[in-house]
Structures are given as C-alpha cells and as structure tokens.
Short mmCIF file of C-alpha atoms and ligand atoms in Angstrom, two decimals:
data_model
loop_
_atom_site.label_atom_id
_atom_site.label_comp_id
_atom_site.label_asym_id
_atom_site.label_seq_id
_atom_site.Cartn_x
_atom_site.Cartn_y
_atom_site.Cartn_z
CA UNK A 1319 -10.97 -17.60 -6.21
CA UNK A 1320 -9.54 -19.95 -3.71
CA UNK A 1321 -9.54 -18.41 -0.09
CA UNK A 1322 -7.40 -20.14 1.38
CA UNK A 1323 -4.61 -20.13 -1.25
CA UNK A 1324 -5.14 -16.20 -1.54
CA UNK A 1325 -4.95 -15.62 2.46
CA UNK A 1326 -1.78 -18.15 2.45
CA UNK A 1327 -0.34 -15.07 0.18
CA UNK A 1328 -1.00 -12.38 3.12
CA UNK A 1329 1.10 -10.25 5.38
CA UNK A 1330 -1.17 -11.34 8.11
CA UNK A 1331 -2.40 -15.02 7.65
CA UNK A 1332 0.85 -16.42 5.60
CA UNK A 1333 1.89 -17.35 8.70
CA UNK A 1334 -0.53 -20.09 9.41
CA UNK A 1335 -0.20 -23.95 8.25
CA UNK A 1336 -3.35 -24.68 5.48
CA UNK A 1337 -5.53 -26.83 7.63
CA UNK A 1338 -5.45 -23.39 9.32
CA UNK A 1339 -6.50 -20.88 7.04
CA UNK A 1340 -9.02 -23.15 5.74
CA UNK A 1341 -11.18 -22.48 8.64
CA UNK A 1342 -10.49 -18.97 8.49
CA UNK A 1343 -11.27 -19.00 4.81
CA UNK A 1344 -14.39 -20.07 5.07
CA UNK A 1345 -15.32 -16.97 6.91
CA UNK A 1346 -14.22 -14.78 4.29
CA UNK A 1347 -16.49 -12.71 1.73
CA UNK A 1348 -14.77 -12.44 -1.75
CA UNK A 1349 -15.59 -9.07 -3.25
CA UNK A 1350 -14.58 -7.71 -6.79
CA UNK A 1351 -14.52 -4.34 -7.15
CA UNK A 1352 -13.78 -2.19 -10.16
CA UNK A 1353 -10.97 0.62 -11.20
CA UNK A 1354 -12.16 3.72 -9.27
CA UNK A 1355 -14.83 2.31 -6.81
CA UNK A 1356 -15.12 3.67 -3.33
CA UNK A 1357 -14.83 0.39 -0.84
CA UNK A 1358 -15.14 2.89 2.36
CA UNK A 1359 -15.26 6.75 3.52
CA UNK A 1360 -12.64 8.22 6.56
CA UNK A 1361 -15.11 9.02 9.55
CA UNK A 1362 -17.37 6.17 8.91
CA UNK A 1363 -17.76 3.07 11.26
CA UNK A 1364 -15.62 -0.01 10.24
CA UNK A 1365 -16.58 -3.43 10.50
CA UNK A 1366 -14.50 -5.51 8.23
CA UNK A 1367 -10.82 -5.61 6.90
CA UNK A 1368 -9.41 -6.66 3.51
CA UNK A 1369 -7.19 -8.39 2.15
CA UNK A 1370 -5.71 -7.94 -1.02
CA UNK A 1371 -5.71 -10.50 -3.71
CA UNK A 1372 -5.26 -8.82 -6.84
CA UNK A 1373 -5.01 -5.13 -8.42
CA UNK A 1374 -4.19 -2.00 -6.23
CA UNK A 1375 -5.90 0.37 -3.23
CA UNK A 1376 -5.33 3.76 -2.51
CA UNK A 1377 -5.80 4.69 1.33
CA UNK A 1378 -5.90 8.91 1.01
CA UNK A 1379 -7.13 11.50 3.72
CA UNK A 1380 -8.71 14.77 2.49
CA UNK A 1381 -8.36 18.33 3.81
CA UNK A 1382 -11.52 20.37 3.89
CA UNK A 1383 -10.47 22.16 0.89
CA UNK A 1384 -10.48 18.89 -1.54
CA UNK A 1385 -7.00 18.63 -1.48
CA UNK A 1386 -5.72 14.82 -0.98
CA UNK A 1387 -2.97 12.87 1.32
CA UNK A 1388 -2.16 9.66 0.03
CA UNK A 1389 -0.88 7.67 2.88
CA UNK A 1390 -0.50 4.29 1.35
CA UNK A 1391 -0.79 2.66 -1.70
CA UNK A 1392 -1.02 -1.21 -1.41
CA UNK A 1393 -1.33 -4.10 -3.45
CA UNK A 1394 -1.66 -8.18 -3.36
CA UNK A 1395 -0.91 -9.98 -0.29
CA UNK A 1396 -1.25 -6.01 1.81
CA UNK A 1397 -4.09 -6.09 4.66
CA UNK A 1398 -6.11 -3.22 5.16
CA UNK A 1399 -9.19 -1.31 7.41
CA UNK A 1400 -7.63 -3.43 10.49
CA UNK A 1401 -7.35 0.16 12.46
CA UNK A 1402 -11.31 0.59 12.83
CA UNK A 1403 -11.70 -2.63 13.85
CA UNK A 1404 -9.00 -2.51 17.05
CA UNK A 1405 -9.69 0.92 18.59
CA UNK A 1406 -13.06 0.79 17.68
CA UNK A 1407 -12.86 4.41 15.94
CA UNK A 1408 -14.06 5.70 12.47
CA UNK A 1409 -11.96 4.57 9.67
CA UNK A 1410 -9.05 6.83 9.29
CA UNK A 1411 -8.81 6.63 5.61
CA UNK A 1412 -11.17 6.51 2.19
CA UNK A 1413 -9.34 2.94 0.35
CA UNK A 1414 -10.11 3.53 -3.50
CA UNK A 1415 -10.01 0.58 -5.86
CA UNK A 1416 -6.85 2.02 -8.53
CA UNK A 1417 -7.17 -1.01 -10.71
CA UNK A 1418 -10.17 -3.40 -11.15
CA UNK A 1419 -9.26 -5.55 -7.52
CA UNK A 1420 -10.35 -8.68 -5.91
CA UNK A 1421 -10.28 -8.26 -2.26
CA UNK A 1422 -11.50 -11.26 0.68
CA UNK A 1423 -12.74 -9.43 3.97
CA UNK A 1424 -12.81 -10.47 7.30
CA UNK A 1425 -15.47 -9.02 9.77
CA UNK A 1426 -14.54 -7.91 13.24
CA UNK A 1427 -15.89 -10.91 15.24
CA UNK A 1428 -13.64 -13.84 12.83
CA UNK A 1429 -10.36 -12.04 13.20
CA UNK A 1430 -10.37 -11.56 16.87
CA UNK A 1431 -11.31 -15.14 17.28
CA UNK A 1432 -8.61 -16.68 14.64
CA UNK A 1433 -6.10 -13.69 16.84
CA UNK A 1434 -6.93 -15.54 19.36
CA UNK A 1435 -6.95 -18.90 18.07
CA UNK A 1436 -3.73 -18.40 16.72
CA UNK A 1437 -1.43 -15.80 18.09
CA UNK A 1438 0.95 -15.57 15.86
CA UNK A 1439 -1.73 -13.60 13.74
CA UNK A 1440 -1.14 -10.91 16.32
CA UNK A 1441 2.61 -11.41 15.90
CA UNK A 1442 2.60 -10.69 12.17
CA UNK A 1443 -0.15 -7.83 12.42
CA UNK A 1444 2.52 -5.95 15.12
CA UNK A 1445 4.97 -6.61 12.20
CA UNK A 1446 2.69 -4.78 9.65
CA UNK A 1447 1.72 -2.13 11.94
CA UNK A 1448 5.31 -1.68 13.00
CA UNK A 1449 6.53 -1.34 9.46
CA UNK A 1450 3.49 1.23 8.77
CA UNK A 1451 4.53 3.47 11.19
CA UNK A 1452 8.20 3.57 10.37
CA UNK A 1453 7.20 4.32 6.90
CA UNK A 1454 4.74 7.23 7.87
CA UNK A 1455 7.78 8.40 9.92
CA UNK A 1456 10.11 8.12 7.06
CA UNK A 1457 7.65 10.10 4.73
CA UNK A 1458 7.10 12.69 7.89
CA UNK A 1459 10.90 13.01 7.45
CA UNK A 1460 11.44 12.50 4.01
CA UNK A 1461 8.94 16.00 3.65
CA UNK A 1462 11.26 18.00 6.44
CA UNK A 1463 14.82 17.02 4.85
CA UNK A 1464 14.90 16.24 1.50
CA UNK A 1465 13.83 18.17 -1.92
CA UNK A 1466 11.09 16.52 -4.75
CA UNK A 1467 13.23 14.23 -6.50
CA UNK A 1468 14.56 13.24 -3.45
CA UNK A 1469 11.24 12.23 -2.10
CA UNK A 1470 10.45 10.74 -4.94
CA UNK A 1471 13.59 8.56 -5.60
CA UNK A 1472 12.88 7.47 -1.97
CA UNK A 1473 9.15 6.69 -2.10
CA UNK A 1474 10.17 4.42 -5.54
CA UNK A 1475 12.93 2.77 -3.83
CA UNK A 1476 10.44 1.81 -1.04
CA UNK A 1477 7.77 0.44 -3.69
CA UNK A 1478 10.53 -1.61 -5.17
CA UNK A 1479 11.45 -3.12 -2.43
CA UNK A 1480 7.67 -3.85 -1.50
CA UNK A 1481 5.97 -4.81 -5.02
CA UNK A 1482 9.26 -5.03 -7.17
CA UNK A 1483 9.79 -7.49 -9.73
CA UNK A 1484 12.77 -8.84 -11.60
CA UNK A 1485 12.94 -8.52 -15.09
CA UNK A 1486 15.66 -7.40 -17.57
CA UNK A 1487 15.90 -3.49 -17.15
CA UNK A 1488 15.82 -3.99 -13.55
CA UNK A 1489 13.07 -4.19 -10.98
CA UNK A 1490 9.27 -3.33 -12.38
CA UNK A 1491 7.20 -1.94 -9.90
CA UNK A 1492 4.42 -4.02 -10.07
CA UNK A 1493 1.30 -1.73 -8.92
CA UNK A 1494 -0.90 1.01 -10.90
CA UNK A 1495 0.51 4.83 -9.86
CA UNK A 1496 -0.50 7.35 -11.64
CA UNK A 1497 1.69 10.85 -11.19
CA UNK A 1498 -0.95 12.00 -9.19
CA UNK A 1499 -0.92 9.24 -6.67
CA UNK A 1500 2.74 9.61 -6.22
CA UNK A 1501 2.33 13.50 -5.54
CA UNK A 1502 0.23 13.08 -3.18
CA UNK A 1503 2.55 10.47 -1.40
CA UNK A 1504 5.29 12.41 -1.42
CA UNK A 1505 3.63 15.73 -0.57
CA UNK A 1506 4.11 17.49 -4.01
CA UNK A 1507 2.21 19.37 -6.62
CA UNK A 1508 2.34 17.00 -9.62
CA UNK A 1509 3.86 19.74 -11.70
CA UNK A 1510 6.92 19.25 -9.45
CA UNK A 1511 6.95 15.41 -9.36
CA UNK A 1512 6.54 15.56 -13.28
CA UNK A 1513 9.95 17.43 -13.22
CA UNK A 1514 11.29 15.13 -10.28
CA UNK A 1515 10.73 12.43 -12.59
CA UNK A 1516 12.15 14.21 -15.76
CA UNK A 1517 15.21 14.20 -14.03
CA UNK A 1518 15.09 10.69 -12.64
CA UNK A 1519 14.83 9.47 -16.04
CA UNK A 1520 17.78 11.46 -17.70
CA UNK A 1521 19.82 9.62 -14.85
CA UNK A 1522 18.26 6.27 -15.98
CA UNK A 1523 17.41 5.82 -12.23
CA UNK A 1524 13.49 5.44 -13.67
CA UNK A 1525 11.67 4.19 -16.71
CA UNK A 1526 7.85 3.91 -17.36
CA UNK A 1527 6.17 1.83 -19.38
CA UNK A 1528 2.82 1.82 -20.25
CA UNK A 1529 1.27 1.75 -16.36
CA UNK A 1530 4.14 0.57 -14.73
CA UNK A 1531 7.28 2.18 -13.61
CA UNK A 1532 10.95 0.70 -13.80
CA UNK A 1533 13.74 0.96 -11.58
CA UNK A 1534 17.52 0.00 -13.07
CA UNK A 1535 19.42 0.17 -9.94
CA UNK A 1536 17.16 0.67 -6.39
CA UNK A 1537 20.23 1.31 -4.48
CA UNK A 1538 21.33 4.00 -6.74
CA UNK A 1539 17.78 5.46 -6.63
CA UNK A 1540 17.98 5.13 -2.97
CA UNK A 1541 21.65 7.18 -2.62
CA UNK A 1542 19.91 9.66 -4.74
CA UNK A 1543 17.11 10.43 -1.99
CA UNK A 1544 20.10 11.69 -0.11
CA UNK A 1545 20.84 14.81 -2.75
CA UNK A 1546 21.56 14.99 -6.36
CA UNK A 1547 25.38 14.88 -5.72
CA UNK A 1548 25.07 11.49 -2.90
P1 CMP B 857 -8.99 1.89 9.02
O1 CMP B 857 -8.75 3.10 9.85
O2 CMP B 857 -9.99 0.90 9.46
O3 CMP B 857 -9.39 2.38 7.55
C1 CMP B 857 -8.38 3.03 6.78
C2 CMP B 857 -7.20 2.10 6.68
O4 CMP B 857 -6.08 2.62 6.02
C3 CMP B 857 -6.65 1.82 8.09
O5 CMP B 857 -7.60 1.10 8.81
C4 CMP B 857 -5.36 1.13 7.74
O6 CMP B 857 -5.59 -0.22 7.40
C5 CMP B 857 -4.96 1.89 6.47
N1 CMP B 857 -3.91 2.90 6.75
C6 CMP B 857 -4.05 4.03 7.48
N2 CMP B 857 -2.87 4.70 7.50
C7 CMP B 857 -1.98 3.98 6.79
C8 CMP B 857 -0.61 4.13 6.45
N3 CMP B 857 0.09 5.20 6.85
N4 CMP B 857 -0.03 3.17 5.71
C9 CMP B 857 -0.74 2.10 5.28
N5 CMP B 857 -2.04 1.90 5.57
C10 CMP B 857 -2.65 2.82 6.31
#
C-alpha cells in the first residue's frame, strides 16, 4: 500500500500538498485486519487513530445487558479513535472490522506534531467532528420524531450521500451493512427494520444486491423520512 497516496484520500490529511503527507506517511503503521476482528474495546486506553483505506468499521457501544448501539459505520477515506487521543479518556467505542479492511494508524505523538506542523489538519478534523455531532444529533432526533421506515429512509439517504456511487439504478451504497447493523443505527429491532425495508422496496426507494444496497432516487428517500404521505 502506498501511504501517502492512501492518506491523500482522507477526511483529515487530503488537505495537505504530497511533499506533505510524505513525511507524515512515513510515520504510519499499515495494518490489515480481517471481516469480524476486534481493532479496540470502549473503556480501554487509546493511543493511536486510523485511517481507513479499504473495507468497512463498525464503531458500536454496548449496554450491560449485551444489547448494541451502533453509532457509526465508516468506510475508506473516514478517520477514526481520534477522541481518546484529544481528551485523553478511554475510547468511547469498540471499532469492528465488517469487511476484511486495510487501515494506516497514526500514534498520539505524530498527529499532534503534523496538527501542529500544519494547521489546517486541525481545520479539517473540526470539520469531521462538526459533521459527527450533527449527525448524532440528527439520529437523537430522527429516534424522537419519526417512525422505522422513516429512520431508515433517513439513515440510507445519509450513507448515500457519504459512500454513494453512481451507477445505472441509481446510487450504490458502497459499504458492507448487514440488517443488523442498520437496526442498531437507527434504534430498531431488526424485525422492524426488515419490514421498514419491505416497504422501502415496494416503493422502489431501495434495492439490495448481493451485500450492497441501492438507492433510485436519494431525494425521494429523503422526503420519505418525513412520513409515508411527504
Ligand atoms: P475513540 O473514543 O478514541 O474510540 C472510538 C471512536 O469512535 C472515537 O474515538 C471516534 O473516532 C469514533 N466515534 C465515536 N462516536 C462516533 C459517532 N457518533 N460517529 C462517528 N464516529 C464516532
């Protein structure tokens, strides 16, 4: 893998001219992992972040009963495990490899100097963490006002918008998500979201095939968050 053409992909370090993220490449550790490994635990110390070159991570939080939050899913060019790092607390998350991924981390000491080598790291990290917490917001919001397809039509939309591709049916949503995952995103049994996405389908809002979904028409899919008659 080439470093420095993979960070040149990232929310974080696109920003920065090649000479640039050459240096900063050559502090990287390129890591593989495969479908379903564990790359860290919520509650324990962090001391790197990631970056995401290929395949797809789940970031979930547990309640003590087993049951599980997923509060992002994210895929190539996403940075994550930043949080630990900058208020020096536990991770706040488990991050779950959903496909096999290659990831390039970063340990605390490298990105605080290239932050403050080159500020405009710190610009575009503000950007990511300011478009993190309008989404948590949204899903806060999305769980008080609006019903299971709803939620669901919404939290597609949003995926579209962040990993869509064109191709002739519409947009592919180019990331893994199983039914599961997207229950536990939108704060549904999958039972319900199976029936959410029933319904989806008969609209031809949604398609899947084989592991990835389809969207014909995201602003259609988007009105439909609204209510079944918006
Ligand atoms: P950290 O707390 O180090 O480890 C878990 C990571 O999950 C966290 O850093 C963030 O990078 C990421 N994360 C936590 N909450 C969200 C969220 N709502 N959306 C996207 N990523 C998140």
């Amino acid at each position: 893998m080439d470093a420095t053409k993979a960070l040149a992909t990232t929310s974080l370090f696109g920003v920065l001219e090649p000479e640039e993220l050459a240096v900063i490449a050559q502090r990287t550790v390129a890591r593989r992992y495969r479908k379903g490994s564990i790359l860290f635990v919520q509650g324990e110390e962090g001391e790197r972040c990631f970056a995401i070159v290929s395949g797809t991570v789940k970031l979930s939080a547990y309640h003590a009963d087993g049951r599980e939050a997923v509060l992002a899913v994210l895929g190539p060019g996403d940075v994550f495990g930043e949080l630990a790092l900058f208020d020096e607390a536990p991770r706040s998350a488990d991050a779950t490899a959903l496909e096999d991924a290659e990831l390039l981390s970063l340990d605390r000491g490298a990105l605080n100097e290239a932050i403050a080598t080159h500020p405009e790291i710190a610009s575009a990290l503000l950007r990511v963490l300011g478009r993190r917490l309008r989404q948590s917001n949204e899903a806060f919001q999305d769980i008080a006002f609006f019903d299971v397809p709803g939620r669901v039509a919404r939290r597609l939309a949003d995926l579209a918008d962040s990993y869509g591709v064109e191709v002739e049916e519409g947009v592919m949503i180019d990331i893994f998500l199983s039914q599961e995952s997207l229950a536990q995103m939108v704060g549904a049994t999958r039972e319900s979201v199976n029936k959410a996405l029933a319904l989806l389908k008969r609209r031809g809002l949604v398609a899947r095939t084989g592991k990835r979904y389809f969207v014909s028409d995201v602003g259609r899919l988007r009105s439909r968050a609204l209510g079944p008659s918006a």
